[in-house]
Tab-separated table of C-alpha atoms in Angstrom:
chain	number	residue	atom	x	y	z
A	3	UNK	CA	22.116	90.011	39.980
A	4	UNK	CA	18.486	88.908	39.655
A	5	UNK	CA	18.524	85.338	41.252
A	6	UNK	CA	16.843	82.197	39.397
A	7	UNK	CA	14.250	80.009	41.050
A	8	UNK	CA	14.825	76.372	40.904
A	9	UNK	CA	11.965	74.567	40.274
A	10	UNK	CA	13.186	71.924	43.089
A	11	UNK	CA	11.737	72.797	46.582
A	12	UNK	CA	14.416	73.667	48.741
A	13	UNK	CA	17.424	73.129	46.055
A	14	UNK	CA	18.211	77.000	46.791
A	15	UNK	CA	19.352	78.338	50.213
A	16	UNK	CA	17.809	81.123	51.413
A	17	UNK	CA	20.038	84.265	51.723
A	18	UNK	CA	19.844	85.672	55.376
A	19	UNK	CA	19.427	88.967	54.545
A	20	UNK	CA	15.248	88.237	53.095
A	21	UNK	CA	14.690	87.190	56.726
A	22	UNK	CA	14.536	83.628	55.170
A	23	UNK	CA	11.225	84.301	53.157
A	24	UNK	CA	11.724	82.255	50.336
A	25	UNK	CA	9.359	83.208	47.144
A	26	UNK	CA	7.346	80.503	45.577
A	27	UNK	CA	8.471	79.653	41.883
A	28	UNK	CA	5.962	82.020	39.790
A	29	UNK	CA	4.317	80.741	36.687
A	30	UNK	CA	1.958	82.091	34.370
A	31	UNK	CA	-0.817	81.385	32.097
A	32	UNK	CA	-2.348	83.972	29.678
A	33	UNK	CA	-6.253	84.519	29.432
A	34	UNK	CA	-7.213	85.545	26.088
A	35	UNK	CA	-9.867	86.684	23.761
A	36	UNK	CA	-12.083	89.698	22.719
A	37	UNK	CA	-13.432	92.669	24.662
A	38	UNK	CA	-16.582	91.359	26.953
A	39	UNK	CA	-16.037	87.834	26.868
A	40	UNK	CA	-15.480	86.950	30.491
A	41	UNK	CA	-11.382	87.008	30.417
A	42	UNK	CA	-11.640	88.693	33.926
A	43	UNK	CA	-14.901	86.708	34.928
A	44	UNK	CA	-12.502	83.880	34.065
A	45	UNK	CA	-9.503	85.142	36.194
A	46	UNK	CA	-12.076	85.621	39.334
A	47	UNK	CA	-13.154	82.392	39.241
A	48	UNK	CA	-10.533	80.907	39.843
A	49	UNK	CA	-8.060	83.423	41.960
A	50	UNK	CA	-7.716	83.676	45.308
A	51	UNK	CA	-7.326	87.530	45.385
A	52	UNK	CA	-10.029	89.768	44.027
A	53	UNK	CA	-8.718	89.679	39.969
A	54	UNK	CA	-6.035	92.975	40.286
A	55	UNK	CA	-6.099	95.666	37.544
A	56	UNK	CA	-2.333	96.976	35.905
A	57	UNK	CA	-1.669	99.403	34.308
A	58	UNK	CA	1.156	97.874	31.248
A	59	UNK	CA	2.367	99.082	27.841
A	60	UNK	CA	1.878	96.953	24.746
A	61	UNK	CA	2.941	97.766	21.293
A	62	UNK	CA	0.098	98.155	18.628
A	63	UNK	CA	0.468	97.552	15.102
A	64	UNK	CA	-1.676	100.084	13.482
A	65	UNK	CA	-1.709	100.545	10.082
A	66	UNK	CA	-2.287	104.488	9.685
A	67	UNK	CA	-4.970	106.091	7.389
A	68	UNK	CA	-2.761	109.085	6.788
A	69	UNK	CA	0.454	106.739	6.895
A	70	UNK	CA	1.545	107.741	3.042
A	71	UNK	CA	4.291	105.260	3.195
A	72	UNK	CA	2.098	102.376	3.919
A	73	UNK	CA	4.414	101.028	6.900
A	74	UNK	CA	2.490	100.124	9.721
A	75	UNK	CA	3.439	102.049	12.753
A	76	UNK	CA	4.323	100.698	15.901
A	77	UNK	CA	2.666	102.767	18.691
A	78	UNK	CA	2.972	101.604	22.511
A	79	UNK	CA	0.084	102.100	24.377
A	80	UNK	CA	-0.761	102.029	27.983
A	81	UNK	CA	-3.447	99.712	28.583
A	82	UNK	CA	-5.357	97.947	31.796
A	83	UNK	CA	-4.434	94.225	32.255
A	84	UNK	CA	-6.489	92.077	34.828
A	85	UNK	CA	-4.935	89.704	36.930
A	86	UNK	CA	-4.933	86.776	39.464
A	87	UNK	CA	-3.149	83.998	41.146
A	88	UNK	CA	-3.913	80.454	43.054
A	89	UNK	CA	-0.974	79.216	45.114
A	90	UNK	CA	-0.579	75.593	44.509
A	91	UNK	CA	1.583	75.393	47.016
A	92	UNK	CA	4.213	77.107	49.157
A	93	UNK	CA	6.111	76.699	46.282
A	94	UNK	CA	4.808	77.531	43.595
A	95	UNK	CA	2.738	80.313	42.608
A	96	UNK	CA	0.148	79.854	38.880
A	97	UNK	CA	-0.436	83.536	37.640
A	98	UNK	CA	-2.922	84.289	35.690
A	99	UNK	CA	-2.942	87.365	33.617
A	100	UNK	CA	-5.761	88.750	31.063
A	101	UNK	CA	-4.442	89.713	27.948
A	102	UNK	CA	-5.526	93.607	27.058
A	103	UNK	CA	-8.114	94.072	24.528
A	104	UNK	CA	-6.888	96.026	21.671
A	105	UNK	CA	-8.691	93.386	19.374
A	106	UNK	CA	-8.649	95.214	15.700
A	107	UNK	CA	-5.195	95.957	15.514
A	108	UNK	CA	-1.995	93.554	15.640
A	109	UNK	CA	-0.288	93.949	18.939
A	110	UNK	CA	2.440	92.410	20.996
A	111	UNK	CA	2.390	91.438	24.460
A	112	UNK	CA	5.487	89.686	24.112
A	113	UNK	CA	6.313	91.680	27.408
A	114	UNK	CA	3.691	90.173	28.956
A	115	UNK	CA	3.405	86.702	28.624
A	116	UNK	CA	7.200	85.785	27.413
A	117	UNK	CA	7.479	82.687	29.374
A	118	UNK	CA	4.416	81.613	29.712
A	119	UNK	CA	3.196	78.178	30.185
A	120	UNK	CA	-0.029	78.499	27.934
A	121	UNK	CA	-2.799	80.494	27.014
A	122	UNK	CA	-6.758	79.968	26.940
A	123	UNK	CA	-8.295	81.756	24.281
A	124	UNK	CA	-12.064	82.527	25.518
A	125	UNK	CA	-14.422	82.335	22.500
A	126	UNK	CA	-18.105	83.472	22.471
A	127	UNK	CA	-20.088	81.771	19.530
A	128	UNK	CA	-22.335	84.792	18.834
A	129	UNK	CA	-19.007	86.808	18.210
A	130	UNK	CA	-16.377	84.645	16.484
A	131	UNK	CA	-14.415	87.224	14.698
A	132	UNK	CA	-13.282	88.808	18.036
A	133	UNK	CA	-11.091	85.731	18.899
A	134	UNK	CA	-9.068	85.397	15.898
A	135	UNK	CA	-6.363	87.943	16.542
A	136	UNK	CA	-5.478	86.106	19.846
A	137	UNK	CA	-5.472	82.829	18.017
A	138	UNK	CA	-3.299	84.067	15.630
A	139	UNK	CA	-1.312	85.218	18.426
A	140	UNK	CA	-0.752	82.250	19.947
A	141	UNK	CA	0.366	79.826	16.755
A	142	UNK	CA	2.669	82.915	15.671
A	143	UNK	CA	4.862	82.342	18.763
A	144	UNK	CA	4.177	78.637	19.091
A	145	UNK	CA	2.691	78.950	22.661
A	146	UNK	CA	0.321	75.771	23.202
A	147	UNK	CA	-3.228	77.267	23.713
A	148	UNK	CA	-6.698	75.727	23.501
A	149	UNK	CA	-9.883	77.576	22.727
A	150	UNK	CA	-12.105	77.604	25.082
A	151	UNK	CA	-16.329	78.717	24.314
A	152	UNK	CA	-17.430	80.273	27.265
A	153	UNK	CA	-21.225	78.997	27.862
A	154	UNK	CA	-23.873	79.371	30.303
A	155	UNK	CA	-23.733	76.275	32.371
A	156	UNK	CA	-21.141	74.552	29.951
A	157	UNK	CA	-23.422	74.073	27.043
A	158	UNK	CA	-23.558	74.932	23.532
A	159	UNK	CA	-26.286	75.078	20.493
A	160	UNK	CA	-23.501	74.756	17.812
A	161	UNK	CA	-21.683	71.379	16.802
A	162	UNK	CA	-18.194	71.782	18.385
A	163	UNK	CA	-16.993	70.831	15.054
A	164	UNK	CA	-18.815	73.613	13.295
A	165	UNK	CA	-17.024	76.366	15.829
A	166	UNK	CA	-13.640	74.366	14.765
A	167	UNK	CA	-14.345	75.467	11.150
A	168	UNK	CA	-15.693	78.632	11.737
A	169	UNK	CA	-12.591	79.758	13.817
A	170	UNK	CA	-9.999	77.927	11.267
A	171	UNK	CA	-8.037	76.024	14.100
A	172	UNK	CA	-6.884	72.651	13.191
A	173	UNK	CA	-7.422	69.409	14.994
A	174	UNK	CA	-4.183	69.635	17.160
A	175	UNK	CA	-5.602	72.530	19.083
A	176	UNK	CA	-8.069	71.565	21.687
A	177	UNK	CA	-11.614	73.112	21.901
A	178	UNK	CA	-13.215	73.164	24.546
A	179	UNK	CA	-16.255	74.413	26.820
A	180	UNK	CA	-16.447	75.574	29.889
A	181	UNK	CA	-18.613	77.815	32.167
A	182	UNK	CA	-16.422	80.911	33.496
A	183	UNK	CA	-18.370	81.917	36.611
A	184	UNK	CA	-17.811	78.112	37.764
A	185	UNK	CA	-13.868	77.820	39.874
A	186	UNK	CA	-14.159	73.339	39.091
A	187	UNK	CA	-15.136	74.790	34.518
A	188	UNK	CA	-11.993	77.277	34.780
A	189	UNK	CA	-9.976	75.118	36.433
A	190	UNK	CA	-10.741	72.130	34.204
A	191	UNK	CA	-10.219	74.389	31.040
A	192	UNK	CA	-6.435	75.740	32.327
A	193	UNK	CA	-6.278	71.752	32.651
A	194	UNK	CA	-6.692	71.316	28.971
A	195	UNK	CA	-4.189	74.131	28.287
A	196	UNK	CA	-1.641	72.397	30.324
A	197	UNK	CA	-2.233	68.877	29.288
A	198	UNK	CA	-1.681	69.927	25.694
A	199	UNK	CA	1.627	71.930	26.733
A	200	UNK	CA	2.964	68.199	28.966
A	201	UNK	CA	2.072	66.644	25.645
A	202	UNK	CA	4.021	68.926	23.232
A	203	UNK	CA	7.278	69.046	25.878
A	204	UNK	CA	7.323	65.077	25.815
A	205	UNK	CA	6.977	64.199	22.307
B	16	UNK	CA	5.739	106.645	23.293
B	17	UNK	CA	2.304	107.041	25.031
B	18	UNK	CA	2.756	107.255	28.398
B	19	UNK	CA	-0.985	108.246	29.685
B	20	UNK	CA	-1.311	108.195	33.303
B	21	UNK	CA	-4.993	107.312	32.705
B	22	UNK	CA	-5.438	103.840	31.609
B	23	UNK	CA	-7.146	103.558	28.448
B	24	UNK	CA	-9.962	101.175	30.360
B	25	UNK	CA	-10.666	99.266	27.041
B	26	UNK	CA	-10.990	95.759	28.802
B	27	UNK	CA	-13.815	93.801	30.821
B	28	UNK	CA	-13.464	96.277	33.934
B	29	UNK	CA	-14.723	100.163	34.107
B	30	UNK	CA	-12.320	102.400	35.278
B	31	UNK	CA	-14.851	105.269	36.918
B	32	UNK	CA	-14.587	103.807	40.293
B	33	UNK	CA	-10.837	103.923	40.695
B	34	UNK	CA	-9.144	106.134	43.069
B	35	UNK	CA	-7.148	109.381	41.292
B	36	UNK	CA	-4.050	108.987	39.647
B	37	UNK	CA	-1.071	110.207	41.682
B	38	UNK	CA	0.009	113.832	41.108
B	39	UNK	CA	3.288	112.705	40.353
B	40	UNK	CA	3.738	111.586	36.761
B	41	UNK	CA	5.195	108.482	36.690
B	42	UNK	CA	8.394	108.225	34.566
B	43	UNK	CA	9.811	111.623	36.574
B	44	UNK	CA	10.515	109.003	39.578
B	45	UNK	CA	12.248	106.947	37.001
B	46	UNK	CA	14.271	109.746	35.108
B	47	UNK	CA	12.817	109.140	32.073
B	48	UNK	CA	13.918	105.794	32.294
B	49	UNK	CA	11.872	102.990	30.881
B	50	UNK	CA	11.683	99.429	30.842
B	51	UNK	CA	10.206	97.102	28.622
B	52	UNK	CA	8.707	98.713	25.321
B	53	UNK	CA	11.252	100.458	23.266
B	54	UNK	CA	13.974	99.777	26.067
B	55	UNK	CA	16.964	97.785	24.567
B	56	UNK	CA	17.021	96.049	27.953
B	57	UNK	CA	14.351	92.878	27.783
B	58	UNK	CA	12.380	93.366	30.864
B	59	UNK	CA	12.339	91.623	34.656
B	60	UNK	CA	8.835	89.186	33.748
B	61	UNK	CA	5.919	90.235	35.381
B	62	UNK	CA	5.804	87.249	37.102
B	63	UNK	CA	9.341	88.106	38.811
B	64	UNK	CA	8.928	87.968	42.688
B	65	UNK	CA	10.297	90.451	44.870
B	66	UNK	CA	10.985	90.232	48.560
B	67	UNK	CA	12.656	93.422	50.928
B	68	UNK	CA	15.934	92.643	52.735
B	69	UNK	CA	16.364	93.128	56.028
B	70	UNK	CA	18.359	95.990	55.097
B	71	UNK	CA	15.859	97.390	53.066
B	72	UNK	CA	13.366	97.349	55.897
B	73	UNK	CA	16.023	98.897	58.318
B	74	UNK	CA	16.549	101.763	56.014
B	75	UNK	CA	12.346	102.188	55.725
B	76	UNK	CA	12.368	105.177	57.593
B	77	UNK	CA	14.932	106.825	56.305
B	78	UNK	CA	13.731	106.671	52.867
B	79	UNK	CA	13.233	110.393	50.889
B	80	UNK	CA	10.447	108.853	48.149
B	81	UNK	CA	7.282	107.461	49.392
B	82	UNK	CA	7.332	105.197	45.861
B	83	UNK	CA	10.701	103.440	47.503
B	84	UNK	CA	9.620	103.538	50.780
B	85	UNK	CA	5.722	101.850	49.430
B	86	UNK	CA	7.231	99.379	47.347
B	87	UNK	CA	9.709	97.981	50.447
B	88	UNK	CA	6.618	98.001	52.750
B	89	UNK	CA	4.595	95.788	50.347
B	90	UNK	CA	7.119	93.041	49.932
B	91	UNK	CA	7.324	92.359	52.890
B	92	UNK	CA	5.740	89.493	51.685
B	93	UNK	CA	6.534	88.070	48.331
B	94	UNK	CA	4.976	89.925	45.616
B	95	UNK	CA	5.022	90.008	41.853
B	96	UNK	CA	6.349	93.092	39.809
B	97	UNK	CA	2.648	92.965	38.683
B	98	UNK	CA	1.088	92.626	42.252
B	99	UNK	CA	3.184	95.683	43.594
B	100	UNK	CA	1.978	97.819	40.342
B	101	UNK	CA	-1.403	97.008	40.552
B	102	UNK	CA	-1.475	97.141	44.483
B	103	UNK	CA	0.768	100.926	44.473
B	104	UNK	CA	-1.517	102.218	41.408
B	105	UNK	CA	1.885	102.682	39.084
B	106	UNK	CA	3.140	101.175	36.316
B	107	UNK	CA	4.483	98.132	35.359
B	108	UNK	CA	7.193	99.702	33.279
B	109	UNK	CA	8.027	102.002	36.780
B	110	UNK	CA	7.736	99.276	38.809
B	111	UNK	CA	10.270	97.494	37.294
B	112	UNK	CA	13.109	100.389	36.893
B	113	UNK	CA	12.274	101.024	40.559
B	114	UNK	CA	12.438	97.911	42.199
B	115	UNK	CA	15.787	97.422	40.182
B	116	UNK	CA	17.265	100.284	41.540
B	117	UNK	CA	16.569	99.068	45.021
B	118	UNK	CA	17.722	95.431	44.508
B	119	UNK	CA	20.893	97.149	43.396
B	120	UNK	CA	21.009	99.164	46.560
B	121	UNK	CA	20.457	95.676	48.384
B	122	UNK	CA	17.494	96.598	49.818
B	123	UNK	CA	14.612	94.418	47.635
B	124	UNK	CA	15.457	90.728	46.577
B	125	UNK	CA	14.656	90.005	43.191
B	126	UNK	CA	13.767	86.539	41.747
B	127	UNK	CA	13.565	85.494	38.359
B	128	UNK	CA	11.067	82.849	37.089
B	129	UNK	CA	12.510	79.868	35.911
B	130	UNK	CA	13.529	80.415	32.421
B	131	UNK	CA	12.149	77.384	30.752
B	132	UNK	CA	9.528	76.601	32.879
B	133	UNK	CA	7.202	76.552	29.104
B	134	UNK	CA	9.561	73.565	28.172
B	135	UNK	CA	10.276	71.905	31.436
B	136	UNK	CA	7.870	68.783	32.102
B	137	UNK	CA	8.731	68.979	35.467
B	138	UNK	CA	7.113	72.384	36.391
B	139	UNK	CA	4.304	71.589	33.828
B	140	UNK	CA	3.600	67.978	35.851
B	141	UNK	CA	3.411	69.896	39.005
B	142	UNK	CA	1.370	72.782	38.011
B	143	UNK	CA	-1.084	70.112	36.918
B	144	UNK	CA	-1.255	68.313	40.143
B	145	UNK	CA	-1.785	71.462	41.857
B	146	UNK	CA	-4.592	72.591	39.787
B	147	UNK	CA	-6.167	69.134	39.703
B	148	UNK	CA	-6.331	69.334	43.714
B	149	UNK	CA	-8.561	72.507	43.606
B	150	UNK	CA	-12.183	71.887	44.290
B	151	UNK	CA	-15.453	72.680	42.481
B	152	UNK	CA	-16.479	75.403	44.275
B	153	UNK	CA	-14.607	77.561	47.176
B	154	UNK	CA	-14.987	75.524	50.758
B	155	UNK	CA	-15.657	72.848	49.216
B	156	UNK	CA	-13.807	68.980	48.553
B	157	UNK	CA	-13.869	68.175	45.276
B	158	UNK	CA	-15.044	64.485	44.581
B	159	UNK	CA	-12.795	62.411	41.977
C-alpha cells in the first residue's frame, strides 16, 4: 500500500529498494482569489522552481439556464492550476498550489486542497466581489485562511477596517497586506495563515 | 465528464506559448479509468510524493509505454503527483491511475502526506520555523 510519512525525521526506515531516497514530508497551502489578482505572481515569489502549470479537474456548480428542473448541475471541468514549492528542509517540503479561477460559479476543489494546512485568499480593493466565492470557500470547510490585499509596495488607500466590512469577514479572520512580487511580503503573509491555523489547533 | 485535452487557460497564465498536446488522448493510457472526480475511490493528494524503485529503474528499458517509462525517469528524484503532471504535460487525474499501477507493479514508491498534518501542531510549528528562516529577497540574509 501507499506508505504514510511521519512527521518525525528519521522515525521511518527507508526501504532498500528506493535506493534509500527518502521523500520529504509534503505539505500544502492553497493560494486563492479571483482571476488577475497575482495568485501565480504570489506562488513565484516565493518558490524555488519557476511556478509549474497542471492541468486538474474540478467540479463546477452551475446552475443551467435551460436546466427546467432547477437543480444545479455538477459539471467537472478541466482547468490549469499553478504551482510551487520551497523546501524547508530535507524534510519537509511547503507546496503551494493556486486555486483555478472559475470565480462565478460554485466549485469544489476538495480534490485539490483536502489536507491542506491553510489558504491565503488574495484580495484586490478595486475588485472586491471577485474574492468572495473563495472566502466562502474556505469558512464552508472550516480551513483557517486569512485575506490577504495585494498592494503595490504593501500599502493601501482604504481603512483596513472598511475592506473588513466590505468583504463581510468577521474579526477572527486575519486581514492582511502584503506586496506579492516581494519573497520577505509572501512569506510574511503564508506566516499569518499559519499562525492563525497553530492558534486554532491549540485552543 | 469533460475531459478536454486543452486546458481551459482561464487563470493568471496564457496558454499560447505551451508546447502541443500529446497525440495520445489521455484517459486511453488509463482505460478509461479515472481518478478523483466522479471516481468512488478518493484520490492519492496531489501533494503525494513518488520515488522509482530500484526495480523500477532496472526494468526502464524494457518498458512498452513511453508515459511509464517518463514517469519512472522523473522520480528519480522525489516528485509530487502534481510535479510529474505538470513536468510530463498530462493530467493529474492520469497521473495518478498511472503511477498507481506502477507502485503496484513495485516499480514507483508512493508516499502519502501525513493525514492530519491541518490538525497536528507539530508539523504546523515546524512549517513556521522554516518559513520564518527564509530571507527578504533571494541571496540574501534576512535581518531579525
Amino acid at each position: 500500500m501507499v506508505s504514510e510519512l511521519s512527521p518525525t525525521p528519521g522515525a521511518r526506515s527507508v526501504s532498500a529498494d528506493t535506493q534509500g531516497v527518502r521523500p520529504p514530508l509534503p505539505v500544502k497551502m492553497v493560494i486563492a482569489g479571483g482571476f488577475g489578482v497575482g495568485k501565480t505572481t504570489t506562488v513565484g515569489a516565493i518558490s524555488e522552481i519557476e511556478p509549474l502549470t497542471t492541468e486538474a479537474s474540478i467540479t463546477s456548480v452551475a446552475a443551467g439556464v435551460d436546466d427546467l428542473s432547477h437543480t444545479p448541475q455538477k459539471v467537472t471541468t478541466t482547468v490549469a492550476m499553478d504551482f510551487g514549492c520551497v523546501t524547508l528542509d530535507p524534510t519537509l517540503k511547503l507546496y503551494l498550489f493556486g486555486t483555478p479561477g472559475q470565480e462565478r460559479f460554485g466549485f469544489m476543489w476538495d480534490d485539490l486542497i483536502e489536507g491542506a494546512l491553510g489558504g491565503l485568499v488574495i484580495v484586490d480593493t478595486r475588485r472586491l466581489d471577485d474574492c468572495y466565492a473563495a472566502v466562502d470557500y474556505f469558512e464552508h470547510r472550516q480551513i483557517p485562511f486569512a485575506v490577504a490585499i495585494n498592494a503595490f509596495d504593501g500599502k493601501v488607500e482604504h481603512d483596513l477596517n472598511d475592506v473588513r466590512w466590505a468583504l463581510d469577514v468577521g474579526e477572527h479572520v486575519p486581514l492582511t497586506v502584503f506586496d506579492a512580487r516581494s519573497r520577505g511580503s509572501v512569506r510574511d503573509a503564508l506566516l499569518v495563515v499559519l499562525e492563525h491555523a497553530l492558534a486554532a489547533v491549540e485552543k | 465528464m469533460t475531459t478536454a485535452g486543452e486546458p481551459s487557460g482561464d487563470d493568471d497564465t496564457a496558454w499560447g506559448a505551451e508546447a502541443p498536446a500529446s497525440v495520445v488522448r489521455p484517459f486511453l493510457l488509463t482505460a478509461g479509468r479515472i481518478a478523483g472526480g466522479d471516481s468512488l475511490v478518493p484520490p492519492m493528494p496531489i501533494e503525494t510524493q513518488v520515488v522509482s524503485t530500484d526495480m523500477g529503474l532496472a526494468a526502464l528499458d524494457a518498458l512498452v509505454f513511453d508515459q511509464h517509462r517518463d514517469i519512472i525517469a522523473v522520480c528519480r528524484q522525489p516528485q509530487s503527483l502534481a510535479e510529474i503532471a505538470a513536468k510530463l504535460r498530462m493530467h493529474l487525474n492520469v497521473i495518478r491511475v498511472l503511477a498507481d499501477d506502477l507502485r503496484a507493479d513495485g516499480q514507483l514508491a508512493l508516499y502519502a502526506p501525513q493525514a492530519d498534518s491541518a490538525r497536528d501542531a507539530t508539523v504546523l510549528r515546524r512549517v513556521i520555523d522554516g518559513l520564518r528562516a527564509i530571507p527578504d529577497s533571494r541571496g540574501a540574509i534576512r535581518e531579525r
